[in-house]
Amino acid sequence: MKLGLVCRQARRSGQRASSTAVELHALTTEPKEKRPLPPFIVVHGMLGNCNNWRSISRGLADETGRTVHSVDLRNHGSSPHSNVMSIEAMGTDLLHFIETRTKEKRAVIIGHSLGGKAAMNAALQNPASFTGVVIADIAPVNYYQLKGKATSHSLSYLRYLLEIDLSTLKRQEDADAFLEEKGVEFKAIRQFLLTNLRRDQAAKTWTWRANLPVLEESLANGDLINFDKSGLPADASCPVPSLVITGGRSPYVDLKRDGPAFDRLFPNNQKRTMPNVGHWLHAENPAEFQRLVLEWLRDFVVPYENVHPA
């Protein structure tokens, strides 16, 4: 089945901007002993890139015999830049990737934060493209109305990066010092943000990997904060096995508050909380994150794939 590759993006003005899917860049990890199974698609969060998941991708590949494609979202990493930036557009990109870049035409998808929103949207657009969905520390809710820490940090970080004058920047250490002055206290977060900084040695200039102005606009106007069900039926749901993993110290998901939304959209879900980690749960405790995914895969996805062969 060919996928419809046209999506639409809501704007504050009420106008609709159409976009076709972009060709996502991906880091592909092959297992030591490959099996004929649907691959993993791994999707990073805001300002991340495919390299953030390199070690977990290797572990998942070797433990399961599945290929792992860690993708760069549009306007991130080495994927194309676009003026259209919405959750629906990212979901369409993922469906296009599965249709055109995987032999199996279906996958187990893992999405963290913004990548989790994109993964959920893709699964709700076309559940047949998936045999499993892992949603890491994000919920299908309207974060714009919550107005808490979960909605403010990313926008602040983007604006700090945009304040850095690349034309006068001499060293990456200077950018790090600027972010520290702005109140980005933790060095690990500053280092993560500055993975977006790229040096052109020939031209001796600095550039950003991510399309910061478009990301800032789309975050500020709510396009990337609200879970976008545009273009989907009001009763959209995805019946495939799903796993919700939350960080016990993260402000992004409250299962008492957000559980009904998960249950409505992903009725075949399991919920797990990693108690001693925050929002970057896969980076803070990768072994536990991988264990939870592998147990769920064994107990729910593999039986589903056996009953629903391609």
Coordinates of C-alpha atoms in Angstrom, one line a residue:
M1 CA 0.0 0.0 0.0
K2 CA 1.4 3.4 -1.0
L3 CA 1.2 6.1 1.6
G4 CA -0.3 9.5 1.0
L5 CA 2.7 11.8 1.5
V6 CA 1.0 15.1 1.7
C7 CA 0.5 16.6 5.1
R8 CA -0.8 19.8 6.4
Q9 CA 0.5 22.1 9.2
A10 CA -1.7 24.3 11.4
R11 CA -0.5 27.9 11.9
R12 CA -1.7 30.6 14.3
S13 CA -3.2 32.5 11.4
G14 CA -5.5 29.6 10.6
Q15 CA -3.9 29.1 7.2
R16 CA -2.8 25.6 6.1
A17 CA 0.7 24.9 4.7
S18 CA 1.1 21.7 2.8
S19 CA 4.3 19.7 2.6
T20 CA 5.6 16.5 1.1
A21 CA 7.7 14.1 3.1
V22 CA 11.4 14.7 3.3
E23 CA 14.1 12.0 2.9
L24 CA 15.3 11.5 6.4
H25 CA 19.0 10.8 7.1
A26 CA 19.5 7.7 9.3
L27 CA 22.3 5.9 11.1
T28 CA 21.7 2.2 10.4
T29 CA 23.0 -0.5 12.8
E30 CA 23.0 -4.1 11.6
P31 CA 23.0 -7.0 14.1
K32 CA 25.8 -9.5 14.3
E33 CA 23.3 -12.2 13.4
K34 CA 20.4 -10.8 11.3
R35 CA 16.9 -12.3 11.4
P36 CA 14.1 -11.7 9.0
L37 CA 12.1 -9.4 11.4
P38 CA 10.7 -5.9 11.2
P39 CA 13.5 -3.3 12.1
F40 CA 13.5 -0.8 14.8
I41 CA 13.1 2.9 13.9
V42 CA 14.5 5.1 16.7
V43 CA 13.5 8.8 16.8
H44 CA 15.4 11.4 18.9
G45 CA 14.0 14.4 20.7
M46 CA 14.2 18.2 20.2
L47 CA 17.7 19.3 19.2
G48 CA 18.9 15.7 19.2
N49 CA 20.2 13.6 16.3
C50 CA 20.7 10.0 15.3
N51 CA 24.0 9.7 17.1
N52 CA 22.4 10.1 20.5
W53 CA 21.1 6.6 20.3
R54 CA 24.2 4.9 19.0
S55 CA 24.9 2.6 22.0
I56 CA 21.3 1.6 22.5
S57 CA 20.9 0.9 18.8
R58 CA 23.9 -1.5 18.9
G59 CA 22.5 -3.2 22.0
L60 CA 19.0 -3.6 20.5
A61 CA 20.4 -4.9 17.2
D62 CA 22.6 -7.5 18.7
E63 CA 20.0 -8.7 21.3
T64 CA 17.2 -9.1 18.8
G65 CA 18.7 -9.7 15.4
R66 CA 16.8 -6.7 14.0
T67 CA 18.2 -3.8 12.0
V68 CA 18.0 -0.5 13.8
H69 CA 17.5 2.7 11.9
S70 CA 18.2 5.8 14.1
V71 CA 16.8 8.7 12.1
D72 CA 17.3 12.5 12.1
L73 CA 14.0 14.3 12.2
R74 CA 13.5 17.0 9.6
N75 CA 15.3 20.2 10.6
H76 CA 17.7 18.2 12.7
G77 CA 21.1 16.5 12.3
S78 CA 21.8 15.7 8.6
S79 CA 18.2 15.6 7.5
P80 CA 16.9 18.3 5.1
H81 CA 15.7 21.6 6.4
S82 CA 12.1 22.7 5.7
N83 CA 9.9 25.7 6.6
V84 CA 7.2 23.2 7.5
M85 CA 7.6 21.9 11.0
S86 CA 4.7 20.1 12.6
I87 CA 4.1 16.8 14.4
E88 CA 2.0 15.6 11.5
A89 CA 4.8 16.4 9.0
M90 CA 7.3 14.5 11.0
G91 CA 4.9 11.6 11.3
T92 CA 4.5 11.5 7.5
D93 CA 8.3 11.6 7.1
L94 CA 8.5 8.5 9.3
L95 CA 5.9 6.6 7.3
H96 CA 7.7 7.5 4.1
F97 CA 11.0 6.2 5.5
I98 CA 9.4 2.9 6.4
E99 CA 7.7 2.6 3.0
T100 CA 10.8 3.5 1.0
R101 CA 13.8 2.4 3.1
T102 CA 12.8 -0.8 4.8
K103 CA 12.3 -4.2 3.1
E104 CA 9.6 -5.2 5.6
K105 CA 7.4 -2.1 5.1
R106 CA 6.7 -2.1 8.8
A107 CA 8.7 -1.5 12.0
V108 CA 8.9 -1.3 15.8
I109 CA 9.3 2.4 16.5
I110 CA 10.9 4.1 19.5
G111 CA 10.4 7.8 20.0
H112 CA 11.6 10.0 22.8
S113 CA 10.1 13.4 23.6
L114 CA 9.5 15.3 20.3
G115 CA 10.4 12.0 18.5
G116 CA 7.7 10.3 20.6
K117 CA 5.1 12.8 19.3
A118 CA 6.2 12.1 15.8
A119 CA 6.1 8.3 16.4
M120 CA 2.6 8.5 17.9
N121 CA 1.3 10.5 15.0
A122 CA 2.8 8.1 12.4
A123 CA 1.3 5.1 14.2
L124 CA -2.1 6.8 14.3
Q125 CA -1.9 7.8 10.7
N126 CA -1.2 4.2 9.6
P127 CA -1.1 1.5 12.3
A128 CA -0.4 -1.2 9.6
S129 CA 3.1 0.2 9.3
F130 CA 4.0 -0.9 12.8
T131 CA 4.3 -4.0 15.0
G132 CA 5.1 -2.0 18.1
V133 CA 5.3 1.5 19.4
V134 CA 7.6 2.7 22.3
I135 CA 6.8 6.1 23.7
A136 CA 9.5 7.5 25.9
D137 CA 8.6 10.2 28.4
I138 CA 6.1 12.2 26.4
A139 CA 2.3 12.2 26.3
P140 CA -0.3 12.8 23.6
V141 CA -1.6 15.9 25.3
N142 CA -1.8 19.7 24.9
Y143 CA 1.4 20.8 26.7
Y144 CA 0.8 24.4 25.7
Q145 CA -1.9 24.6 28.4
L146 CA 0.2 23.0 31.1
K147 CA 2.8 25.9 31.0
G148 CA 5.3 24.1 33.3
K149 CA 8.9 23.1 33.1
A150 CA 8.1 20.6 30.4
T151 CA 7.1 23.4 28.1
S152 CA 9.7 26.1 28.9
H153 CA 13.1 24.5 28.8
S154 CA 13.3 23.6 25.1
L155 CA 12.2 27.1 24.0
S156 CA 14.7 28.8 26.3
Y157 CA 17.5 26.6 25.0
L158 CA 16.6 27.4 21.4
R159 CA 16.6 31.1 22.1
Y160 CA 20.0 30.9 23.9
L161 CA 21.5 29.1 20.9
L162 CA 20.1 31.7 18.5
E163 CA 21.8 34.5 20.6
I164 CA 25.2 33.0 19.9
D165 CA 26.9 35.1 17.2
L166 CA 28.5 32.5 15.0
S167 CA 30.3 35.2 13.0
T168 CA 32.5 36.1 16.0
L169 CA 32.7 32.7 17.6
K170 CA 36.2 31.4 18.0
R171 CA 35.9 28.2 19.9
Q172 CA 33.2 25.8 21.0
E173 CA 34.3 26.5 24.6
D174 CA 33.2 30.1 24.2
A175 CA 29.7 28.9 23.2
D176 CA 29.7 26.6 26.3
A177 CA 30.6 29.5 28.5
F178 CA 27.8 31.7 27.0
L179 CA 25.2 29.0 27.8
E180 CA 26.6 28.6 31.3
E181 CA 26.2 32.4 31.8
K182 CA 22.6 32.1 30.6
G183 CA 21.9 29.6 33.4
V184 CA 22.2 26.3 31.7
E185 CA 23.9 24.9 34.8
F186 CA 24.5 21.2 33.9
K187 CA 27.5 20.6 31.6
A188 CA 25.9 17.5 30.1
I189 CA 23.0 19.6 28.8
R190 CA 25.3 22.2 27.4
Q191 CA 27.3 19.5 25.6
F192 CA 24.1 18.0 24.2
L193 CA 22.9 21.4 22.9
L194 CA 26.3 22.1 21.3
T195 CA 26.3 18.9 19.3
N196 CA 24.3 21.0 17.0
L197 CA 27.3 23.3 16.4
R198 CA 29.3 22.4 13.3
R199 CA 32.7 23.7 12.2
D200 CA 33.5 24.1 8.5
Q201 CA 37.3 23.7 8.6
A202 CA 37.8 24.8 5.0
A203 CA 35.7 28.0 5.3
K204 CA 36.7 28.4 9.0
T205 CA 33.1 29.2 9.9
W206 CA 30.5 27.8 12.3
T207 CA 27.0 26.7 11.3
W208 CA 24.1 25.0 13.1
R209 CA 23.0 21.5 12.1
A210 CA 19.5 22.1 13.3
N211 CA 17.2 24.7 11.7
L212 CA 17.0 26.8 14.8
P213 CA 14.8 29.6 13.5
V214 CA 12.1 27.2 12.3
L215 CA 12.2 25.1 15.4
E216 CA 11.9 28.2 17.6
E217 CA 8.9 29.5 15.7
S218 CA 7.2 26.1 15.7
L219 CA 7.7 25.7 19.4
A220 CA 6.7 29.2 20.3
N221 CA 3.4 29.0 18.4
G222 CA 2.5 25.6 19.8
D223 CA 2.9 23.5 16.7
L224 CA 5.5 21.2 18.4
I225 CA 4.1 21.5 22.0
N226 CA 0.5 20.4 21.3
F227 CA 0.0 16.8 20.2
D228 CA -1.3 17.4 16.7
K229 CA -4.1 15.1 15.5
S230 CA -4.7 17.2 12.4
G231 CA -5.8 15.1 9.4
L232 CA -6.7 12.1 11.6
P233 CA -10.2 10.8 12.4
A234 CA -11.6 11.9 15.7
D235 CA -11.7 8.2 16.8
A236 CA -8.1 7.4 15.6
S237 CA -6.4 4.7 17.6
C238 CA -3.5 2.3 17.1
P239 CA -4.2 -1.3 18.2
V240 CA -0.6 -2.6 18.0
P241 CA 1.4 -3.4 21.2
S242 CA 2.7 -0.2 22.7
L243 CA 5.0 0.6 25.6
V244 CA 4.9 3.9 27.6
I245 CA 8.2 4.5 29.6
T246 CA 8.3 7.5 31.9
G247 CA 11.0 9.0 34.0
G248 CA 10.0 9.1 37.7
R249 CA 11.7 12.5 38.2
S250 CA 10.5 14.0 34.9
P251 CA 7.8 16.7 34.7
Y252 CA 6.7 15.6 31.2
V253 CA 4.3 12.8 31.9
D254 CA 1.9 12.3 34.8
L255 CA 0.3 8.9 34.3
K256 CA -2.7 9.8 36.5
R257 CA -3.4 12.8 34.3
D258 CA -2.2 11.4 30.9
G259 CA -3.1 7.8 31.3
P260 CA -6.6 8.1 29.7
A261 CA -5.1 9.7 26.6
F262 CA -2.7 6.8 26.1
D263 CA -5.5 4.3 26.7
R264 CA -7.8 5.9 24.2
L265 CA -5.2 6.3 21.4
F266 CA -3.1 3.2 22.2
P267 CA -5.4 0.7 23.9
N268 CA -2.9 -2.2 23.7
N269 CA -0.4 -0.4 25.9
Q270 CA 1.9 -1.3 28.8
K271 CA 3.1 1.4 31.2
R272 CA 6.5 1.4 33.0
T273 CA 8.2 4.0 35.1
M274 CA 12.0 4.3 35.7
P275 CA 11.9 5.8 39.2
N276 CA 15.3 7.5 39.5
V277 CA 15.7 9.2 36.2
G278 CA 14.4 12.4 34.6
H279 CA 13.4 13.2 31.0
W280 CA 16.5 11.9 29.4
L281 CA 15.8 8.4 30.8
H282 CA 17.5 6.5 28.0
A283 CA 20.7 8.4 28.6
E284 CA 20.6 8.4 32.4
N285 CA 20.1 4.6 32.6
P286 CA 20.4 3.0 29.2
A287 CA 20.7 -0.5 30.5
E288 CA 17.4 -0.3 32.3
F289 CA 15.7 1.4 29.3
Q290 CA 17.0 -1.4 27.0
R291 CA 15.8 -4.1 29.5
L292 CA 12.3 -2.7 29.6
V293 CA 12.1 -2.6 25.8
L294 CA 13.5 -6.1 25.3
E295 CA 11.1 -7.6 27.9
W296 CA 8.1 -5.9 26.2
L297 CA 9.3 -7.0 22.8
R298 CA 9.5 -10.6 23.9
D299 CA 6.2 -10.7 25.8
F300 CA 4.0 -8.6 23.4
V301 CA 5.6 -7.7 20.1
V302 CA 6.9 -11.1 19.0
P303 CA 3.6 -12.8 19.7
Y304 CA 1.8 -10.0 17.8
E305 CA 4.1 -10.5 14.8
N306 CA 3.6 -14.2 14.9
V307 CA -0.2 -13.7 14.7
H308 CA 0.0 -10.9 12.2
P309 CA 2.7 -11.8 9.7
A310 CA 3.6 -9.4 6.9

